[in-house]
Short mmCIF file of C-alpha atoms and ligand atoms in Angstrom, two decimals:
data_model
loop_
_atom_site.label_atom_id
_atom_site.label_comp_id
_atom_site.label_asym_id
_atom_site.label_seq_id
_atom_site.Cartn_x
_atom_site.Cartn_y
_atom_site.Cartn_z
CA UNK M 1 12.94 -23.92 35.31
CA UNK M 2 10.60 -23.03 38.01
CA UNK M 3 11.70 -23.16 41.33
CA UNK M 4 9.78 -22.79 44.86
CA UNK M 5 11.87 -20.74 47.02
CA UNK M 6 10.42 -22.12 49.87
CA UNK M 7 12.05 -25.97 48.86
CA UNK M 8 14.57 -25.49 46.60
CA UNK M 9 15.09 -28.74 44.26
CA UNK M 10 19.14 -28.28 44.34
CA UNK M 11 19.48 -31.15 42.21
CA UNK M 12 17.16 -29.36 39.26
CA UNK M 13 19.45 -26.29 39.95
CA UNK M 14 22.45 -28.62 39.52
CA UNK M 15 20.77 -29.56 36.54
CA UNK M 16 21.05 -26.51 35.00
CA UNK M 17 24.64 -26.59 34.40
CA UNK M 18 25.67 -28.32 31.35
CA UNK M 19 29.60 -28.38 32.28
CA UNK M 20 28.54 -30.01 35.70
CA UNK M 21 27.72 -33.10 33.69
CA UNK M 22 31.41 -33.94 32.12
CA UNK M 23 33.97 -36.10 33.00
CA UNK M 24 37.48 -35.22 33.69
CA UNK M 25 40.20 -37.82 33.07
CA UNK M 26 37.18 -40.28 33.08
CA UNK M 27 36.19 -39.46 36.28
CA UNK M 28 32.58 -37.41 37.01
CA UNK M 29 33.63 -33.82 37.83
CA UNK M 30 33.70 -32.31 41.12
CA UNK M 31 34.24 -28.94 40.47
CA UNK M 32 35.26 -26.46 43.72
CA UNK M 33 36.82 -23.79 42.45
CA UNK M 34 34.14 -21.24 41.86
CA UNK M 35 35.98 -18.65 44.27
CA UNK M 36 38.01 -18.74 41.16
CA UNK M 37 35.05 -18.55 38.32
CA UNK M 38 31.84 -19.78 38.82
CA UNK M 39 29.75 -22.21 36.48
CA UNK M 40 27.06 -20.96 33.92
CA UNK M 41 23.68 -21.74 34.48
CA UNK M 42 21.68 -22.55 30.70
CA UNK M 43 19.53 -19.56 31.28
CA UNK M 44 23.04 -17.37 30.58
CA UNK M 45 24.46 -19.02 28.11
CA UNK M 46 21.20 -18.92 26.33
CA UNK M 47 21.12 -15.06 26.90
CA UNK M 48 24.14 -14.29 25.53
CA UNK M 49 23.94 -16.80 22.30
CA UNK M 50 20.02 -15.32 21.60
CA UNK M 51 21.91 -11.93 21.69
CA UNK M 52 24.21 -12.76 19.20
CA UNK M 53 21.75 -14.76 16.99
CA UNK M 54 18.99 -12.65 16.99
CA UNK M 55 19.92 -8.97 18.40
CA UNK M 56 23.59 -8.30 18.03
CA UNK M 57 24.28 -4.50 17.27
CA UNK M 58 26.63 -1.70 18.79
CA UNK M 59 24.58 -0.09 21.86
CA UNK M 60 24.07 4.16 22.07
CA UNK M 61 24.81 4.38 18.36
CA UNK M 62 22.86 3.13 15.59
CA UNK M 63 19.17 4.48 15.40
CA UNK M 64 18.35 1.06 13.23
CA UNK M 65 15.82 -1.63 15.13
CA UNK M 66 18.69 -4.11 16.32
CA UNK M 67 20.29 -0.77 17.76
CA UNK M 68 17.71 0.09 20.25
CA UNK M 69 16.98 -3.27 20.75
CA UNK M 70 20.64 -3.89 21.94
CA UNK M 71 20.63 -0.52 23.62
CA UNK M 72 17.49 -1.47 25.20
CA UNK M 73 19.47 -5.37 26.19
CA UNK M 74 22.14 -3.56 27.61
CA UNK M 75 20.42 -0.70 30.17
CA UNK M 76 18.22 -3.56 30.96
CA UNK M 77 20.89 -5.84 32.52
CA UNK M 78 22.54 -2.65 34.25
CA UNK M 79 18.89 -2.32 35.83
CA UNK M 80 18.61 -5.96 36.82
CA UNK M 81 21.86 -5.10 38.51
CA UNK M 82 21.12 -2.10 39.86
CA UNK M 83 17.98 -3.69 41.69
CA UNK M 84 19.77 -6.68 42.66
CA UNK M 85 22.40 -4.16 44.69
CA UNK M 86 19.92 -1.76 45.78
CA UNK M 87 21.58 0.77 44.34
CA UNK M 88 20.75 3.81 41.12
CA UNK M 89 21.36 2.27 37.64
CA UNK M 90 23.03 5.99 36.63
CA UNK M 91 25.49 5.03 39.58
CA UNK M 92 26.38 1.86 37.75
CA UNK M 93 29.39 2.09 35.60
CA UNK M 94 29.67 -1.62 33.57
CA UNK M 95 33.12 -3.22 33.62
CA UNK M 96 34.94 -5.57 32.71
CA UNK M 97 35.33 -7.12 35.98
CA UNK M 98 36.80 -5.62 39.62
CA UNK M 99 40.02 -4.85 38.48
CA UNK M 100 38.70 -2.55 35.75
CA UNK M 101 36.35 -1.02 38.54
CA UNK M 102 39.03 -0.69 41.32
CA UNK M 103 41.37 0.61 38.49
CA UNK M 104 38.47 3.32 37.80
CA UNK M 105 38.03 4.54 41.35
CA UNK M 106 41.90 4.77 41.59
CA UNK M 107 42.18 6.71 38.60
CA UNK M 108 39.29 9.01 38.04
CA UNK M 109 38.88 9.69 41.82
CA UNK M 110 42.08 8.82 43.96
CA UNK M 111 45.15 9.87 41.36
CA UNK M 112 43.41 13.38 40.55
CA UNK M 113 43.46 13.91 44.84
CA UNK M 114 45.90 12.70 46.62
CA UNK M 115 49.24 14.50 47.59
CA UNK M 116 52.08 13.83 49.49
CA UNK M 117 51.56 13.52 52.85
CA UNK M 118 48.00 11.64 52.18
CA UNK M 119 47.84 7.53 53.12
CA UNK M 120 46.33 4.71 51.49
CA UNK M 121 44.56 2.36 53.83
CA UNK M 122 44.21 -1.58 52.72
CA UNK M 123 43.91 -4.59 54.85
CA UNK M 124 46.17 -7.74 54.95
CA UNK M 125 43.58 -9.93 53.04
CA UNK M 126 43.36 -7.84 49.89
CA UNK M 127 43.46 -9.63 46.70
CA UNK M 128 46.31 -8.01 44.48
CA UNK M 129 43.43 -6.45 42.42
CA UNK M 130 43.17 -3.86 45.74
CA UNK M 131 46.58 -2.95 46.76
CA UNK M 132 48.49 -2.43 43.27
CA UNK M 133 46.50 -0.12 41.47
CA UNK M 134 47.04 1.68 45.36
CA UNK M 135 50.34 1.52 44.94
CA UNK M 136 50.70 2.90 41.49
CA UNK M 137 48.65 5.53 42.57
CA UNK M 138 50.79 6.08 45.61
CA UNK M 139 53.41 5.93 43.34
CA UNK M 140 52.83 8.86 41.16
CA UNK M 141 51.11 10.99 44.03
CA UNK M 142 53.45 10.89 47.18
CA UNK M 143 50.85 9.15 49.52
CA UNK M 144 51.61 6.25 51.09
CA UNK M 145 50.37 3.12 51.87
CA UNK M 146 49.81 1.84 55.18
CA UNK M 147 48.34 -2.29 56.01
CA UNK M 148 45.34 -3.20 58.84
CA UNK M 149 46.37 -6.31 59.74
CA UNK M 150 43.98 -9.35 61.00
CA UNK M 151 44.19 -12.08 63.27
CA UNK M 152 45.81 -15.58 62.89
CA UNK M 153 41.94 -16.98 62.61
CA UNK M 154 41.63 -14.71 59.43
CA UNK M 155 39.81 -12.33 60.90
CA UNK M 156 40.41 -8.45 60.45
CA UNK M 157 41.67 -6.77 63.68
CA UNK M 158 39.05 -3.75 63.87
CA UNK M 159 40.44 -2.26 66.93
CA UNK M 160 43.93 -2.03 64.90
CA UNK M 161 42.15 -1.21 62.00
CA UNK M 162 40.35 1.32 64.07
CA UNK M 163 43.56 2.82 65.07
CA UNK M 164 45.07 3.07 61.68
CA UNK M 165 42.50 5.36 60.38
CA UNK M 166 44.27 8.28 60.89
CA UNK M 167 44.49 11.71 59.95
CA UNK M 168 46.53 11.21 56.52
CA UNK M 169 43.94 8.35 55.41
CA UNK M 170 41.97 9.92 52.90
CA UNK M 171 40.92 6.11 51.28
CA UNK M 172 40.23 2.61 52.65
CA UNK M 173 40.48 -0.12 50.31
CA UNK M 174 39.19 -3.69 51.93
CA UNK M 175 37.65 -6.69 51.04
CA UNK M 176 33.90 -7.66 52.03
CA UNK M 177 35.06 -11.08 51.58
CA UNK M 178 38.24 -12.85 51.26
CA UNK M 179 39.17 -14.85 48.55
CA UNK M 180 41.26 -16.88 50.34
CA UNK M 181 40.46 -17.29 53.93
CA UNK M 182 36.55 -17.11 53.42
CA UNK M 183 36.12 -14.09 55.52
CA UNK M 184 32.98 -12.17 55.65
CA UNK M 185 33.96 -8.85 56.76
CA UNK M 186 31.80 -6.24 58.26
CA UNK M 187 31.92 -3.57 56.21
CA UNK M 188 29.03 -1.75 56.84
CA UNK M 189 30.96 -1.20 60.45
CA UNK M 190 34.03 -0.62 59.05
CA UNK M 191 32.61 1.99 56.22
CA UNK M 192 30.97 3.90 59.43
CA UNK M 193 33.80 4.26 61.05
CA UNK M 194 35.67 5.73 58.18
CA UNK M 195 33.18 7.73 56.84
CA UNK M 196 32.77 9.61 59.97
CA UNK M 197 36.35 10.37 59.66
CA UNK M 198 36.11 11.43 56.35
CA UNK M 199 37.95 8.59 54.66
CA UNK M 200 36.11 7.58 51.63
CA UNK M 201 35.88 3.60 51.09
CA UNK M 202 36.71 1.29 48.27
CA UNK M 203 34.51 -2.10 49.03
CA UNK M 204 35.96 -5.13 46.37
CA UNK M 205 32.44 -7.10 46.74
CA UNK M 206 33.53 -10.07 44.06
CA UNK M 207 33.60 -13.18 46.80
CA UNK M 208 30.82 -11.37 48.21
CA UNK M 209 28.34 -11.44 45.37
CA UNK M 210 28.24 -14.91 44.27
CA UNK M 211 27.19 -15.84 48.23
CA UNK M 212 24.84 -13.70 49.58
CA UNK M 213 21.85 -10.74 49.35
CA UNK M 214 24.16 -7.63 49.24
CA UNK M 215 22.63 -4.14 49.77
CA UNK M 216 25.35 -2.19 48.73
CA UNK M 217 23.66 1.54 49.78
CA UNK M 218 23.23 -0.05 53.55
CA UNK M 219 26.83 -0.75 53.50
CA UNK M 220 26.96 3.25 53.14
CA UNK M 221 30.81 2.66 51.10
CA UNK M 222 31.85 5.28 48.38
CA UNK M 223 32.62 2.70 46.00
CA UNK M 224 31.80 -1.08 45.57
CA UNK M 225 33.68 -3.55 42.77
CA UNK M 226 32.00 -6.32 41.41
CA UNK M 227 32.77 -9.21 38.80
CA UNK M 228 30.59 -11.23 37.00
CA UNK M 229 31.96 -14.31 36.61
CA UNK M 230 32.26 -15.17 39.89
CA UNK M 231 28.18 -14.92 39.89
CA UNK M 232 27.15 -16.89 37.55
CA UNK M 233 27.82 -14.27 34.89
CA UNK M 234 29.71 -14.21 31.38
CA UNK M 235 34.03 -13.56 32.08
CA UNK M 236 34.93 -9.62 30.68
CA UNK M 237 31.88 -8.23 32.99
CA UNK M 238 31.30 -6.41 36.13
CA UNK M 239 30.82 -3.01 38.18
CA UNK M 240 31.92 0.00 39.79
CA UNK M 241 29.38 1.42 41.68
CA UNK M 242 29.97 4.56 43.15
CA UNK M 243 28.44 7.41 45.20
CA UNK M 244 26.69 10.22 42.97
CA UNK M 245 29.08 12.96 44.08
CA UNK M 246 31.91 11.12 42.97
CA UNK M 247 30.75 10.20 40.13
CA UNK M 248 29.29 13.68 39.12
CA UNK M 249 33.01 15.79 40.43
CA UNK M 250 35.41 12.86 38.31
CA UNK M 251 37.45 13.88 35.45
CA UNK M 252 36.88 10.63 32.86
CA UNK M 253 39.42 7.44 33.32
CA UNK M 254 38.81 6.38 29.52
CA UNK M 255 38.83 8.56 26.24
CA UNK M 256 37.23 7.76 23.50
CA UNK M 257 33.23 7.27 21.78
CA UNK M 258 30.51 7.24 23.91
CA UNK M 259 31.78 8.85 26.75
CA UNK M 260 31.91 12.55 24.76
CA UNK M 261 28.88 14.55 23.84
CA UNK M 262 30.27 16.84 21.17
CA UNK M 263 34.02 16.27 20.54
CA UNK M 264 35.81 19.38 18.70
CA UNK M 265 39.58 20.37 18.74
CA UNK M 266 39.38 23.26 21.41
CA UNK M 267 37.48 20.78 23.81
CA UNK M 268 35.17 18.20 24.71
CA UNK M 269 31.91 18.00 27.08
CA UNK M 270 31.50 14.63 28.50
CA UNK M 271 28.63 12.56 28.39
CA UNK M 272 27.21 12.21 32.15
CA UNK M 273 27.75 9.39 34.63
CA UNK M 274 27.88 6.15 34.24
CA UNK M 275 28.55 6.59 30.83
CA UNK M 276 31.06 8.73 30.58
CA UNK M 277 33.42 5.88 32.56
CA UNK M 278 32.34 3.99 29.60
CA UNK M 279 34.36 4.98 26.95
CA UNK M 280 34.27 2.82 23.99
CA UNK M 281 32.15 -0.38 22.96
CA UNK M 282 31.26 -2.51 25.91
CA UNK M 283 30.96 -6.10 26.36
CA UNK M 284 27.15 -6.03 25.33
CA UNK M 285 26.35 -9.95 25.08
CA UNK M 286 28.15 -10.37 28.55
CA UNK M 287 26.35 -7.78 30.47
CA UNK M 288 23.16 -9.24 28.44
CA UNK M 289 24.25 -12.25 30.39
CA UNK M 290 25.04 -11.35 33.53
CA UNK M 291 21.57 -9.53 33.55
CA UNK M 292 20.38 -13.11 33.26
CA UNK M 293 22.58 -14.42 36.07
CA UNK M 294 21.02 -12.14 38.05
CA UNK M 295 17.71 -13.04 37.41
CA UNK M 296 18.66 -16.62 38.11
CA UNK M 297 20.19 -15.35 41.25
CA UNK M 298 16.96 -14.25 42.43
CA UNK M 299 15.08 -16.35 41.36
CA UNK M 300 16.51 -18.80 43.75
CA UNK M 301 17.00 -16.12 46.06
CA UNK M 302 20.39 -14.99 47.77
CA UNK M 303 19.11 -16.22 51.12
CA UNK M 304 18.63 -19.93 49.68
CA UNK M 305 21.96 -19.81 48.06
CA UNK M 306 23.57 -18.61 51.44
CA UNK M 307 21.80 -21.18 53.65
CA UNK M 308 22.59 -24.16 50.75
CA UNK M 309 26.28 -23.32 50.56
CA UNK M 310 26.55 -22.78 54.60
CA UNK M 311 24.66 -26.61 54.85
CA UNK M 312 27.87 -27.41 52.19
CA UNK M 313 30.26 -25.66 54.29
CA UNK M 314 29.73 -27.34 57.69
CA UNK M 315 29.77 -31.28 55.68
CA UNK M 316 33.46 -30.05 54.29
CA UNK M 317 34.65 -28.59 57.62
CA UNK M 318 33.22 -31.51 59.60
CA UNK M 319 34.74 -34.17 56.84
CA UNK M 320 38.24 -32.27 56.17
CA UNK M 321 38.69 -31.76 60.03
CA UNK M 322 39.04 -35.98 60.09
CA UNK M 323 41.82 -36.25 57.70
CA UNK M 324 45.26 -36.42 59.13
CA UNK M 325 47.96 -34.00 58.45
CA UNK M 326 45.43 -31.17 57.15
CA UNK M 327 45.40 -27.78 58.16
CA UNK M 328 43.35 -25.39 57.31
CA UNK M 329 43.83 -21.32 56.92
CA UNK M 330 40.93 -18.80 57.58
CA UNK M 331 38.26 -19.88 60.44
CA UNK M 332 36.64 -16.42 60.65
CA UNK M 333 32.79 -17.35 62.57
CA UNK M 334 30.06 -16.79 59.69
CA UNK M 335 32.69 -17.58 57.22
CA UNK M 336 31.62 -18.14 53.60
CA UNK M 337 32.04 -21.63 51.47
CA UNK M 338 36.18 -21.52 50.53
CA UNK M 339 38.30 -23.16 52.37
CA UNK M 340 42.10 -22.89 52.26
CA UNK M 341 44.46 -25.72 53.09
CA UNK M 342 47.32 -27.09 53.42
CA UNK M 343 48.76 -31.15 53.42
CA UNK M 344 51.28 -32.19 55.48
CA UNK M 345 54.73 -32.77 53.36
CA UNK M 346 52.40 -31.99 50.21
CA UNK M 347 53.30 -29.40 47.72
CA UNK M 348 49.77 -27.27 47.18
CA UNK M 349 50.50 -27.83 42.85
CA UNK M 350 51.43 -31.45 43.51
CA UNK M 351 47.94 -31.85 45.61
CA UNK M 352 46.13 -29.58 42.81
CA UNK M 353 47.49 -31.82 40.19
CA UNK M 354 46.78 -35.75 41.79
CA UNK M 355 43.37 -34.24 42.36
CA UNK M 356 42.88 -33.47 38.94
CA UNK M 357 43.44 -36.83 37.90
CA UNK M 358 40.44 -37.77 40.37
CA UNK M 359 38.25 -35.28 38.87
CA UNK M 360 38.81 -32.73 41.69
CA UNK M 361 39.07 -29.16 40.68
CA UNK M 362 40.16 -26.87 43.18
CA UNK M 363 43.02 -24.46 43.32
CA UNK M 364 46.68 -24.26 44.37
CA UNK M 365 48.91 -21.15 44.30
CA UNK M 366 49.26 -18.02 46.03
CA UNK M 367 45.84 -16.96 44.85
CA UNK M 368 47.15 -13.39 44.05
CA UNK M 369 47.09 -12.55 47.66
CA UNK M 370 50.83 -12.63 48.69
CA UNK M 371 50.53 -10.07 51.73
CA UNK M 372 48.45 -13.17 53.21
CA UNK M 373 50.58 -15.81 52.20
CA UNK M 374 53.83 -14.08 53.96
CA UNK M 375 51.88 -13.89 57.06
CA UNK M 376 50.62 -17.50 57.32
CA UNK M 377 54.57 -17.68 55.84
CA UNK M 378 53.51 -20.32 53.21
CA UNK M 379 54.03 -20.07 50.05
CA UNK M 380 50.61 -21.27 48.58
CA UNK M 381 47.79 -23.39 49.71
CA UNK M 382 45.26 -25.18 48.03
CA UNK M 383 41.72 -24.02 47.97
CA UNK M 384 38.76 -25.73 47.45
CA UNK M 385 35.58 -23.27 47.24
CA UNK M 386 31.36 -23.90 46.99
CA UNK M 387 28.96 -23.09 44.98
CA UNK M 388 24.74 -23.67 45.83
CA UNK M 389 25.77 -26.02 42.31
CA UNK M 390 27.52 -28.20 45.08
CA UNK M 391 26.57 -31.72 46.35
CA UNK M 392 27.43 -33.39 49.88
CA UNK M 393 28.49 -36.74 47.13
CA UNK M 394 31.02 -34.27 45.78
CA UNK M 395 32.45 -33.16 48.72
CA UNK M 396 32.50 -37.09 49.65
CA UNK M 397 34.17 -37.09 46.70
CA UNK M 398 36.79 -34.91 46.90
CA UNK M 399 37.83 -36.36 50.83
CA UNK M 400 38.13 -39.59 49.33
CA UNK M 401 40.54 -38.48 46.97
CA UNK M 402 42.24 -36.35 49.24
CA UNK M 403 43.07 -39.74 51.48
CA UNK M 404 44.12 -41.56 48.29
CA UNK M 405 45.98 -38.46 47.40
CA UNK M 406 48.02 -38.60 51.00
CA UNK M 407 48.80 -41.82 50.89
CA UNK M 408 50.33 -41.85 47.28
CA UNK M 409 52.31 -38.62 48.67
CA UNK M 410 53.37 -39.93 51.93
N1 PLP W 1 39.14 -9.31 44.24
C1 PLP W 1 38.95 -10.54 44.73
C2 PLP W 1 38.68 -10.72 46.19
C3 PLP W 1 38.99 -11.65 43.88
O1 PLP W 1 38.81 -12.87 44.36
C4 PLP W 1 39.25 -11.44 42.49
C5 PLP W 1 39.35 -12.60 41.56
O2 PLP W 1 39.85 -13.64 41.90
C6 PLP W 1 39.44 -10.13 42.04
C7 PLP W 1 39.38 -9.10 42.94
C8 PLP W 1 39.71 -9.84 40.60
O3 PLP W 1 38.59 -10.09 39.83
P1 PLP W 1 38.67 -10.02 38.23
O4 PLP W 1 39.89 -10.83 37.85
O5 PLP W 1 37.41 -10.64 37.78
O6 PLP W 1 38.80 -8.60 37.85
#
């Protein structure tokens, strides 16, 4: 596919997608639920199926040619990454998504550090993947946790958050955006304002990847978390990036091969950063394609992707905003493409499931974010989130079945 950056042919991109062209229940998908996973472009698939045909070996082992040319596969897609984050590829550690990464930074560099006495900072709009693996750290440690909380709109109070970064924070955990209200947050504010109180910074950057150009070493955090499949990448794959320093001083998460230099019964050197967080054999054909996602990324370029899906956004705000009875959660300005919502006298899995039957994928639940759901006090909503894959006929699409959806519930 070649596409011009300056005009980008969105229905060639659509194109692309061989699950956008199926049915569901005999009805053409419309699929908005990519804040959940997002669809894979040929170009991946391809990638990881001409690994596996043609290339498939264990990586940093075997001196054979499939070896080195999986090694070779493998350090190129962490480089592709690397660039595509602005960021060192030796301050890449692969992962198998955020929660592995945000797990990592808990472990190797909060557990070792924190005493009692010490506090855990996290906002209200954390996905569960940011505040547990606080809390079991907080757990074992004696540090407690303590919650900046945002404003009705969605939007995270930084005077308040300002205030709560006192002396016993030693680590901020936040979003940079929110999985369930859409909120872009400013982290590169909020990471200044902690790091010149010494509070080191966890960033979770998977709703923020999949939208927009993100230069993670002008955010200035000590630790960004990524997932692949939310980009365009293979499921199993992501990132921990995280300052040198840290990475360099850290004690290993993971035992195990590759992660050792010379392992003998009185002791054992570790290999150096990032692959001595990788302990073990890694998903090789998914970071093979998620080096391709990002490729395709660029190549239609993050600022095309953001402008497409903000075009999106404003059609479904505009169209949603006529029907009757709807409500919707999260209207942070500069928000990205998800949008939760709720349905007058509709349960959010009853909604989920008539929409199904129109060919409307979007999701219903509490979207592991239950801090936010007790402050809206609602159990779930329903969510319906963009991709650039999107059409203005599917989002037509998915109005008209919400009316026919209302009536049938009213
Ligand atoms: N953080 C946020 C904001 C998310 O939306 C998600 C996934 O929904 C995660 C973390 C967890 O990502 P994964 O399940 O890929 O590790």
């Amino acid at each position: 596919m070649s596409i011009d950056r300056a005009a980008v042919d969105w229905a060639a991109v659509r194109a692309e997608f061989p699950l956008l062209q199926r049915e569901v229940h005999g009805k053409p998908l419309v699929y908005l639920d990519s804040a959940n996973t997002g669809q894979k472009p040929a170009a991946v698939i391809d990638a990881t199926d001409d690994f596996y045909r043609r290339h498939n070996a264990n990586v940093s082992r075997a001196v054979h040619a499939l070896g080195s040319e999986a090694t070779e596969a493998y350090e190129a897609a962490r480089g592709k990454l690397a660039r595509h984050l602005n960021v060192r590829a030796d301050e890449l550690v692969l992962t198998s998504g955020t929660t592995f990464a945000i797990n990592l930074a808990a472990y190797s560099w909060a557990l070792p550090r924190l005493e009692p006495g010490d506090a855990i900072l996290v906002s209200r709009m954390e996905h569960h993947a940011n505040i547990v693996p606080w809390q079991l750290v907080a757990e074992r440690t004696g540090a407690t946790i303590k919650v900046a909380d945002i404003t009705p709109d969605g939007v995270l109070d930084l005077d308040a958050l300002e205030a709560a970064m006192t002396g016993e924070v030693r680590l901020l955990a936040v979003t940079h955006v929110s999985n369930v209200l859409g909120t872009v947050n400013p982290v590169r504010e909020i990471c200044r304002m902690a790091r010149k109180r010494g509070i080191v910074t966890v960033v979770d950057g998977s709703q923020a990847l999949p939208h927009m150009a993100v230069d993670v070493a002008a955010i200035g955090c000590d630790f960004y978390a990524l997932t692949g499949h939310k980009m365009c990448g293979p499921t199993g794959t992501g990132a921990l990036w995280a300052r040198r320093e840290h990475l360099q001083a850290r004690p290993p998460f993971l035992g195990g091969g590759e992660m050792s230099r010379q392992v003998s019964f009185g002791g054992t050197p570790f290999n150096a950063p990032p692959h001595r967080f990788e302990a073990g054999t890694p998903n090789i054909a998914g970071h093979i394609g998620l080096g391709a996602a990002v490729d395709y990324l660029d190549a239609l370029g993050m600022d095309n992707i953001a402008a497409r899906e903000q075009e999106l956004l404003a059609h479904l705000d505009e169209e949603m905003g006529k029907v009757e009875g709807l409500r919707v959660i999260g209207k942070a300005p500069g928000k990205a493409a998800v949008v939760s919502f709720l349905l007058d006298g509709a349960h959010g899995h009853d909604l989920a499931t008539l929409l199904d039957l129109e060919g409307v994928a979007v999701r219903s639940g509490h979207h592991c974010a239950h801090p936010l759901m007790a402050y809206y006090g609602v159990p779930a909503t329903c969510r319906a989130s963009l991709a650039f894959y999107n059409t203005h006929e599917e989002i037509d699409a998915f109005i008209a079945a919400l009316r026919k959806v209302r009536k049938l519930l009213a």
